[in-house]
PDB file of C-alpha atoms in Angstrom:
ATOM      1  CA  GLN A  28    -110.588 -77.353   2.090  1.00  0.00           C
ATOM      2  CA  LYS A  29    -113.225 -75.030   0.744  1.00  0.00           C
ATOM      3  CA  GLU A  30    -113.051 -74.848  -3.047  1.00  0.00           C
ATOM      4  CA  VAL A  31    -114.881 -73.108  -5.807  1.00  0.00           C
ATOM      5  CA  GLU A  32    -114.306 -74.550  -9.251  1.00  0.00           C
ATOM      6  CA  GLN A  33    -114.749 -72.835 -12.583  1.00  0.00           C
ATOM      7  CA  ASN A  34    -113.752 -73.674 -16.116  1.00  0.00           C
ATOM      8  CA  SER A  35    -110.998 -71.203 -16.978  1.00  0.00           C
ATOM      9  CA  GLY A  36    -112.130 -70.873 -20.587  1.00  0.00           C
ATOM     10  CA  PRO A  37    -111.843 -68.935 -22.737  1.00  0.00           C
ATOM     11  CA  LEU A  38    -115.515 -69.143 -23.514  1.00  0.00           C
ATOM     12  CA  SER A  39    -116.236 -67.523 -26.849  1.00  0.00           C
ATOM     13  CA  VAL A  40    -119.745 -66.542 -27.876  1.00  0.00           C
ATOM     14  CA  PRO A  41    -120.995 -64.412 -30.769  1.00  0.00           C
ATOM     15  CA  GLU A  42    -122.546 -61.040 -30.065  1.00  0.00           C
ATOM     16  CA  GLY A  43    -126.229 -61.370 -29.189  1.00  0.00           C
ATOM     17  CA  ALA A  44    -125.941 -64.974 -27.997  1.00  0.00           C
ATOM     18  CA  ILE A  45    -126.414 -66.307 -24.475  1.00  0.00           C
ATOM     19  CA  ALA A  46    -123.255 -66.872 -22.471  1.00  0.00           C
ATOM     20  CA  SER A  47    -123.482 -69.564 -19.814  1.00  0.00           C
ATOM     21  CA  LEU A  48    -120.932 -69.594 -17.007  1.00  0.00           C
ATOM     22  CA  ASN A  49    -120.798 -72.411 -14.495  1.00  0.00           C
ATOM     23  CA  CYS A  50    -119.391 -72.890 -11.017  1.00  0.00           C
ATOM     24  CA  THR A  51    -119.364 -75.662  -8.433  1.00  0.00           C
ATOM     25  CA  TYR A  52    -118.463 -75.419  -4.771  1.00  0.00           C
ATOM     26  CA  SER A  53    -117.300 -78.004  -2.298  1.00  0.00           C
ATOM     27  CA  ASP A  54    -118.495 -76.662   1.041  1.00  0.00           C
ATOM     28  CA  ARG A  55    -122.106 -77.696   1.628  1.00  0.00           C
ATOM     29  CA  VAL A  56    -122.580 -75.099   4.351  1.00  0.00           C
ATOM     30  CA  SER A  57    -121.982 -72.241   1.915  1.00  0.00           C
ATOM     31  CA  GLN A  58    -125.026 -70.030   1.895  1.00  0.00           C
ATOM     32  CA  SER A  59    -124.167 -66.937  -0.129  1.00  0.00           C
ATOM     33  CA  PHE A  60    -122.998 -66.909  -3.713  1.00  0.00           C
ATOM     34  CA  PHE A  61    -121.723 -64.108  -5.858  1.00  0.00           C
ATOM     35  CA  TRP A  62    -120.711 -63.427  -9.415  1.00  0.00           C
ATOM     36  CA  TYR A  63    -118.103 -60.762 -10.069  1.00  0.00           C
ATOM     37  CA  ARG A  64    -116.847 -59.370 -13.346  1.00  0.00           C
ATOM     38  CA  GLN A  65    -113.213 -58.388 -13.620  1.00  0.00           C
ATOM     39  CA  TYR A  66    -111.709 -56.518 -16.533  1.00  0.00           C
ATOM     40  CA  SER A  67    -108.002 -56.907 -17.106  1.00  0.00           C
ATOM     41  CA  GLY A  68    -106.000 -54.857 -14.605  1.00  0.00           C
ATOM     42  CA  LYS A  69    -109.112 -53.792 -12.720  1.00  0.00           C
ATOM     43  CA  SER A  70    -110.737 -54.774  -9.471  1.00  0.00           C
ATOM     44  CA  PRO A  71    -113.726 -57.151  -9.464  1.00  0.00           C
ATOM     45  CA  GLU A  72    -117.178 -55.617  -9.538  1.00  0.00           C
ATOM     46  CA  LEU A  73    -120.235 -57.353  -8.195  1.00  0.00           C
ATOM     47  CA  ILE A  74    -122.808 -58.406 -10.772  1.00  0.00           C
ATOM     48  CA  MET A  75    -125.158 -60.701  -8.912  1.00  0.00           C
ATOM     49  CA  SER A  76    -125.663 -62.282  -5.536  1.00  0.00           C
ATOM     50  CA  ILE A  77    -127.917 -65.254  -4.875  1.00  0.00           C
ATOM     51  CA  TYR A  78    -128.835 -66.964  -1.646  1.00  0.00           C
ATOM     52  CA  SER A  79    -131.818 -69.218  -2.414  1.00  0.00           C
ATOM     53  CA  ASN A  80    -132.329 -72.117  -4.777  1.00  0.00           C
ATOM     54  CA  GLY A  81    -133.726 -71.129  -8.148  1.00  0.00           C
ATOM     55  CA  ASP A  82    -133.219 -68.260 -10.521  1.00  0.00           C
ATOM     56  CA  LYS A  83    -132.573 -64.597  -9.904  1.00  0.00           C
ATOM     57  CA  GLU A  84    -132.796 -62.169 -12.783  1.00  0.00           C
ATOM     58  CA  ASP A  85    -131.331 -58.685 -13.107  1.00  0.00           C
ATOM     59  CA  GLY A  86    -131.472 -57.149 -16.536  1.00  0.00           C
ATOM     60  CA  ARG A  87    -129.524 -59.319 -18.965  1.00  0.00           C
ATOM     61  CA  PHE A  88    -128.103 -61.421 -16.142  1.00  0.00           C
ATOM     62  CA  THR A  89    -129.656 -64.485 -14.526  1.00  0.00           C
ATOM     63  CA  ALA A  90    -128.023 -66.339 -11.660  1.00  0.00           C
ATOM     64  CA  GLN A  91    -129.085 -69.883 -10.923  1.00  0.00           C
ATOM     65  CA  LEU A  92    -128.421 -71.779  -7.709  1.00  0.00           C
ATOM     66  CA  ASN A  93    -128.866 -75.464  -6.971  1.00  0.00           C
ATOM     67  CA  LYS A  94    -127.685 -76.231  -3.472  1.00  0.00           C
ATOM     68  CA  ALA A  95    -128.383 -79.948  -3.771  1.00  0.00           C
ATOM     69  CA  SER A  96    -125.958 -80.148  -6.687  1.00  0.00           C
ATOM     70  CA  GLN A  97    -123.678 -77.448  -5.229  1.00  0.00           C
ATOM     71  CA  TYR A  98    -123.882 -75.609  -8.501  1.00  0.00           C
ATOM     72  CA  VAL A  99    -124.158 -71.948  -9.416  1.00  0.00           C
ATOM     73  CA  SER A 100    -124.442 -70.508 -12.884  1.00  0.00           C
ATOM     74  CA  LEU A 101    -124.641 -67.132 -14.563  1.00  0.00           C
ATOM     75  CA  LEU A 102    -126.439 -66.555 -17.841  1.00  0.00           C
ATOM     76  CA  ILE A 103    -125.794 -63.431 -19.861  1.00  0.00           C
ATOM     77  CA  ARG A 104    -128.419 -62.767 -22.499  1.00  0.00           C
ATOM     78  CA  ASP A 105    -127.785 -60.686 -25.599  1.00  0.00           C
ATOM     79  CA  SER A 106    -124.045 -60.792 -24.974  1.00  0.00           C
ATOM     80  CA  GLN A 107    -122.131 -57.675 -25.946  1.00  0.00           C
ATOM     81  CA  PRO A 108    -118.426 -57.218 -26.690  1.00  0.00           C
ATOM     82  CA  SER A 109    -118.267 -55.088 -23.533  1.00  0.00           C
ATOM     83  CA  ASP A 110    -119.180 -58.209 -21.550  1.00  0.00           C
ATOM     84  CA  SER A 111    -115.784 -59.666 -22.477  1.00  0.00           C
ATOM     85  CA  ALA A 112    -114.038 -60.092 -19.124  1.00  0.00           C
ATOM     86  CA  THR A 113    -113.172 -62.679 -16.513  1.00  0.00           C
ATOM     87  CA  TYR A 114    -116.120 -63.770 -14.401  1.00  0.00           C
ATOM     88  CA  LEU A 115    -115.387 -64.846 -10.859  1.00  0.00           C
ATOM     89  CA  CYS A 116    -117.690 -67.059  -8.845  1.00  0.00           C
ATOM     90  CA  ALA A 117    -117.482 -66.746  -5.064  1.00  0.00           C
ATOM     91  CA  ALA A 118    -119.088 -68.548  -2.147  1.00  0.00           C
ATOM     92  CA  ARG A 119    -119.331 -67.798   1.519  1.00  0.00           C
ATOM     93  CA  MET A 120    -120.673 -69.454   4.635  1.00  0.00           C
ATOM     94  CA  SER A 121    -122.939 -67.383   6.796  1.00  0.00           C
ATOM     95  CA  GLY A 122    -121.573 -64.857   9.234  1.00  0.00           C
ATOM     96  CA  ASN A 123    -118.362 -62.963   8.922  1.00  0.00           C
ATOM     97  CA  THR A 124    -116.440 -65.486   6.873  1.00  0.00           C
ATOM     98  CA  PRO A 125    -114.498 -64.334   3.801  1.00  0.00           C
ATOM     99  CA  LEU A 126    -115.413 -65.109   0.235  1.00  0.00           C
ATOM    100  CA  VAL A 127    -113.821 -68.087  -1.446  1.00  0.00           C
ATOM    101  CA  PHE A 128    -113.207 -67.344  -5.115  1.00  0.00           C
ATOM    102  CA  GLY A 129    -112.954 -69.567  -8.113  1.00  0.00           C
ATOM    103  CA  LYS A 130    -110.161 -68.964 -10.612  1.00  0.00           C
ATOM    104  CA  GLY A 131    -112.554 -67.282 -12.992  1.00  0.00           C
ATOM    105  CA  THR A 132    -113.819 -67.948 -16.491  1.00  0.00           C
ATOM    106  CA  ARG A 133    -112.628 -65.730 -19.280  1.00  0.00           C
ATOM    107  CA  LEU A 134    -115.475 -64.744 -21.578  1.00  0.00           C
ATOM    108  CA  SER A 135    -114.922 -63.389 -25.051  1.00  0.00           C
ATOM    109  CA  VAL A 136    -117.893 -61.956 -26.942  1.00  0.00           C
ATOM    110  CA  ILE A 137    -117.105 -61.713 -30.616  1.00  0.00           C
ATOM    111  CA  ALA A 138    -118.683 -58.928 -32.673  1.00  0.00           C
TER     112      ALA A 138
ATOM    113  CA  GLY M  18    -123.803 -48.691  -3.833  1.00  0.00           C
ATOM    114  CA  ALA M  19    -121.089 -48.655  -1.238  1.00  0.00           C
ATOM    115  CA  VAL M  20    -117.799 -47.079  -2.218  1.00  0.00           C
ATOM    116  CA  VAL M  21    -114.408 -48.394  -1.221  1.00  0.00           C
ATOM    117  CA  SER M  22    -111.418 -46.274  -2.124  1.00  0.00           C
ATOM    118  CA  GLN M  23    -107.977 -47.813  -2.347  1.00  0.00           C
ATOM    119  CA  HIS M  24    -104.795 -45.809  -2.695  1.00  0.00           C
ATOM    120  CA  PRO M  25    -102.373 -45.777  -4.424  1.00  0.00           C
ATOM    121  CA  SER M  26    -103.570 -47.447  -7.591  1.00  0.00           C
ATOM    122  CA  ARG M  27    -100.038 -48.090  -8.736  1.00  0.00           C
ATOM    123  CA  VAL M  28     -96.690 -48.030  -6.976  1.00  0.00           C
ATOM    124  CA  ILE M  29     -93.150 -48.906  -7.920  1.00  0.00           C
ATOM    125  CA  CYS M  30     -90.653 -49.340  -5.145  1.00  0.00           C
ATOM    126  CA  LYS M  31     -87.107 -50.510  -4.686  1.00  0.00           C
ATOM    127  CA  SER M  32     -86.346 -53.883  -3.235  1.00  0.00           C
ATOM    128  CA  GLY M  33     -85.969 -53.706   0.546  1.00  0.00           C
ATOM    129  CA  THR M  34     -88.265 -50.732   1.054  1.00  0.00           C
ATOM    130  CA  SER M  35     -91.747 -50.738   2.576  1.00  0.00           C
ATOM    131  CA  VAL M  36     -94.992 -49.761   0.910  1.00  0.00           C
ATOM    132  CA  LYS M  37     -98.255 -48.798   2.570  1.00  0.00           C
ATOM    133  CA  ILE M  38    -101.614 -49.317   0.862  1.00  0.00           C
ATOM    134  CA  GLU M  39    -104.739 -47.630   2.184  1.00  0.00           C
ATOM    135  CA  CYS M  40    -108.300 -48.848   1.942  1.00  0.00           C
ATOM    136  CA  ARG M  41    -111.143 -46.555   2.917  1.00  0.00           C
ATOM    137  CA  SER M  42    -114.883 -47.111   3.062  1.00  0.00           C
ATOM    138  CA  LEU M  43    -116.358 -43.779   2.028  1.00  0.00           C
ATOM    139  CA  ASP M  44    -120.045 -44.112   2.823  1.00  0.00           C
ATOM    140  CA  PHE M  45    -120.356 -46.936   5.317  1.00  0.00           C
ATOM    141  CA  GLN M  46    -118.677 -48.341   8.375  1.00  0.00           C
ATOM    142  CA  ALA M  47    -116.481 -51.276   7.443  1.00  0.00           C
ATOM    143  CA  THR M  48    -116.469 -53.585  10.416  1.00  0.00           C
ATOM    144  CA  THR M  49    -114.586 -56.165   8.388  1.00  0.00           C
ATOM    145  CA  MET M  50    -111.960 -55.695   5.721  1.00  0.00           C
ATOM    146  CA  PHE M  51    -110.333 -58.352   3.591  1.00  0.00           C
ATOM    147  CA  TRP M  52    -107.020 -58.113   1.808  1.00  0.00           C
ATOM    148  CA  TYR M  53    -106.433 -60.137  -1.347  1.00  0.00           C
ATOM    149  CA  ARG M  54    -103.505 -60.640  -3.675  1.00  0.00           C
ATOM    150  CA  GLN M  55    -103.844 -61.559  -7.314  1.00  0.00           C
ATOM    151  CA  PHE M  56    -100.998 -62.704  -9.550  1.00  0.00           C
ATOM    152  CA  PRO M  57    -101.376 -62.515 -13.342  1.00  0.00           C
ATOM    153  CA  LYS M  58    -104.029 -64.867 -14.702  1.00  0.00           C
ATOM    154  CA  GLN M  59    -104.731 -66.174 -11.213  1.00  0.00           C
ATOM    155  CA  SER M  60    -107.717 -65.773  -8.959  1.00  0.00           C
ATOM    156  CA  LEU M  61    -107.907 -63.621  -5.867  1.00  0.00           C
ATOM    157  CA  MET M  62    -106.134 -65.184  -2.935  1.00  0.00           C
ATOM    158  CA  LEU M  63    -107.210 -64.080   0.510  1.00  0.00           C
ATOM    159  CA  MET M  64    -104.287 -62.844   2.579  1.00  0.00           C
ATOM    160  CA  ALA M  65    -105.973 -61.741   5.771  1.00  0.00           C
ATOM    161  CA  THR M  66    -109.208 -60.696   7.403  1.00  0.00           C
ATOM    162  CA  SER M  67    -109.340 -57.791   9.806  1.00  0.00           C
ATOM    163  CA  ASN M  68    -112.098 -56.680  12.119  1.00  0.00           C
ATOM    164  CA  GLU M  69    -112.045 -53.137  13.403  1.00  0.00           C
ATOM    165  CA  GLY M  70    -110.078 -52.884  16.614  1.00  0.00           C
ATOM    166  CA  SER M  71    -108.777 -56.438  16.468  1.00  0.00           C
ATOM    167  CA  LYS M  72    -105.657 -58.103  15.183  1.00  0.00           C
ATOM    168  CA  ALA M  73    -105.887 -59.408  11.663  1.00  0.00           C
ATOM    169  CA  THR M  74    -106.337 -63.093  10.966  1.00  0.00           C
ATOM    170  CA  TYR M  75    -103.842 -64.240   8.366  1.00  0.00           C
ATOM    171  CA  GLU M  76    -104.308 -67.085   5.934  1.00  0.00           C
ATOM    172  CA  GLN M  77    -101.910 -69.988   5.984  1.00  0.00           C
ATOM    173  CA  GLY M  78     -98.658 -69.143   4.264  1.00  0.00           C
ATOM    174  CA  VAL M  79     -99.010 -65.369   4.620  1.00  0.00           C
ATOM    175  CA  GLU M  80     -96.295 -63.854   6.803  1.00  0.00           C
ATOM    176  CA  LYS M  81     -97.876 -61.527   9.333  1.00  0.00           C
ATOM    177  CA  ASP M  82     -94.579 -59.762  10.023  1.00  0.00           C
ATOM    178  CA  LYS M  83     -94.133 -59.006   6.358  1.00  0.00           C
ATOM    179  CA  PHE M  84     -97.684 -57.923   5.581  1.00  0.00           C
ATOM    180  CA  LEU M  85     -98.714 -55.613   8.392  1.00  0.00           C
ATOM    181  CA  ILE M  86    -102.418 -54.880   8.583  1.00  0.00           C
ATOM    182  CA  ASN M  87    -103.938 -52.138  10.657  1.00  0.00           C
ATOM    183  CA  HIS M  88    -107.686 -51.616  10.995  1.00  0.00           C
ATOM    184  CA  ALA M  89    -107.833 -48.973  13.659  1.00  0.00           C
ATOM    185  CA  SER M  90    -111.024 -47.272  12.522  1.00  0.00           C
ATOM    186  CA  LEU M  91    -114.315 -48.229  10.923  1.00  0.00           C
ATOM    187  CA  THR M  92    -113.398 -46.518   7.685  1.00  0.00           C
ATOM    188  CA  LEU M  93    -109.712 -47.234   7.212  1.00  0.00           C
ATOM    189  CA  SER M  94    -107.496 -50.270   6.931  1.00  0.00           C
ATOM    190  CA  THR M  95    -103.887 -50.284   5.798  1.00  0.00           C
ATOM    191  CA  LEU M  96    -101.638 -52.982   4.435  1.00  0.00           C
ATOM    192  CA  THR M  97     -97.899 -52.395   4.704  1.00  0.00           C
ATOM    193  CA  VAL M  98     -95.606 -54.605   2.675  1.00  0.00           C
ATOM    194  CA  THR M  99     -92.341 -54.513   4.590  1.00  0.00           C
ATOM    195  CA  SER M 100     -88.948 -55.145   3.032  1.00  0.00           C
ATOM    196  CA  ALA M 101     -90.556 -55.715  -0.322  1.00  0.00           C
ATOM    197  CA  HIS M 102     -88.938 -58.055  -2.829  1.00  0.00           C
ATOM    198  CA  PRO M 103     -89.625 -58.589  -6.531  1.00  0.00           C
ATOM    199  CA  GLU M 104     -91.697 -61.683  -5.755  1.00  0.00           C
ATOM    200  CA  ASP M 105     -94.091 -59.436  -3.816  1.00  0.00           C
ATOM    201  CA  SER M 106     -94.997 -57.700  -7.061  1.00  0.00           C
ATOM    202  CA  SER M 107     -98.715 -58.315  -7.494  1.00  0.00           C
ATOM    203  CA  PHE M 108    -102.154 -56.746  -7.617  1.00  0.00           C
ATOM    204  CA  TYR M 109    -103.369 -56.114  -4.063  1.00  0.00           C
ATOM    205  CA  ILE M 110    -107.088 -55.601  -3.533  1.00  0.00           C
ATOM    206  CA  CYS M 111    -109.025 -54.726  -0.417  1.00  0.00           C
ATOM    207  CA  SER M 112    -112.656 -55.507   0.234  1.00  0.00           C
ATOM    208  CA  ALA M 113    -114.868 -54.042   2.917  1.00  0.00           C
ATOM    209  CA  ARG M 114    -118.128 -55.048   4.469  1.00  0.00           C
ATOM    210  CA  SER M 115    -120.394 -53.506   7.075  1.00  0.00           C
ATOM    211  CA  LYS M 116    -121.798 -55.485   9.952  1.00  0.00           C
ATOM    212  CA  GLN M 117    -125.271 -55.688   8.427  1.00  0.00           C
ATOM    213  CA  ALA M 118    -124.314 -56.404   4.836  1.00  0.00           C
ATOM    214  CA  THR M 119    -123.971 -59.757   3.154  1.00  0.00           C
ATOM    215  CA  GLU M 120    -122.019 -58.277   0.266  1.00  0.00           C
ATOM    216  CA  ALA M 121    -118.494 -56.943   0.336  1.00  0.00           C
ATOM    217  CA  PHE M 122    -117.284 -54.193  -1.950  1.00  0.00           C
ATOM    218  CA  PHE M 123    -113.882 -54.007  -3.533  1.00  0.00           C
ATOM    219  CA  GLY M 124    -111.422 -51.176  -3.757  1.00  0.00           C
ATOM    220  CA  GLN M 125    -109.848 -50.343  -7.101  1.00  0.00           C
ATOM    221  CA  GLY M 126    -106.744 -52.376  -6.378  1.00  0.00           C
ATOM    222  CA  THR M 127    -103.060 -51.472  -6.122  1.00  0.00           C
ATOM    223  CA  ARG M 128    -100.537 -52.655  -8.673  1.00  0.00           C
ATOM    224  CA  LEU M 129     -97.272 -53.101  -6.778  1.00  0.00           C
ATOM    225  CA  THR M 130     -94.038 -53.485  -8.703  1.00  0.00           C
ATOM    226  CA  VAL M 131     -90.847 -54.095  -6.761  1.00  0.00           C
ATOM    227  CA  VAL M 132     -87.666 -53.457  -8.726  1.00  0.00           C
TER     228      VAL M 132
END
């Protein structure tokens, strides 16, 4: 059973702080990892993808992958109230396999 | 980025009727489309995977005769919820991916309410 685990939260951080979101996955053959942001009642939108061990930075977002520990994280620097949403972690094996999603972590950035 | 258009965004139907949801890739050829369902405060649950020109592969527990999926072209897939019941009320989301891409892009979602 392929699983992606996330703490459901809510995770509350003050505006301007760093928000740290964590995710673990069970399937060692997973090769592609994604972070999506989903606002209430809306469809998920892709924020970051990461495929190699280490860090990947894009603006205020940094994704971190550790395949040995089967761990993926997302850091949001200078958090803004508009970042308040549910963040979904997803993993996929190579090829044409579908994404496996975690249940999401609800982030609340307090002004 | 790639655009996936899903229609309708919201539909209310009577119990026992059928509802068709369309998912279109507007600027790329979607060789694979995924259909998800999301209940309130839950994560996305994969219902089925469809490759263009082939029969859809359904996840365990998803009734293929109730949720009809057609992926007859590289830009369009449809999900038909047949004989809908109130328990089918949910947020249905499609996702599309081209053959070369590692990322899949989501449609806007369809909020289905069966009364």
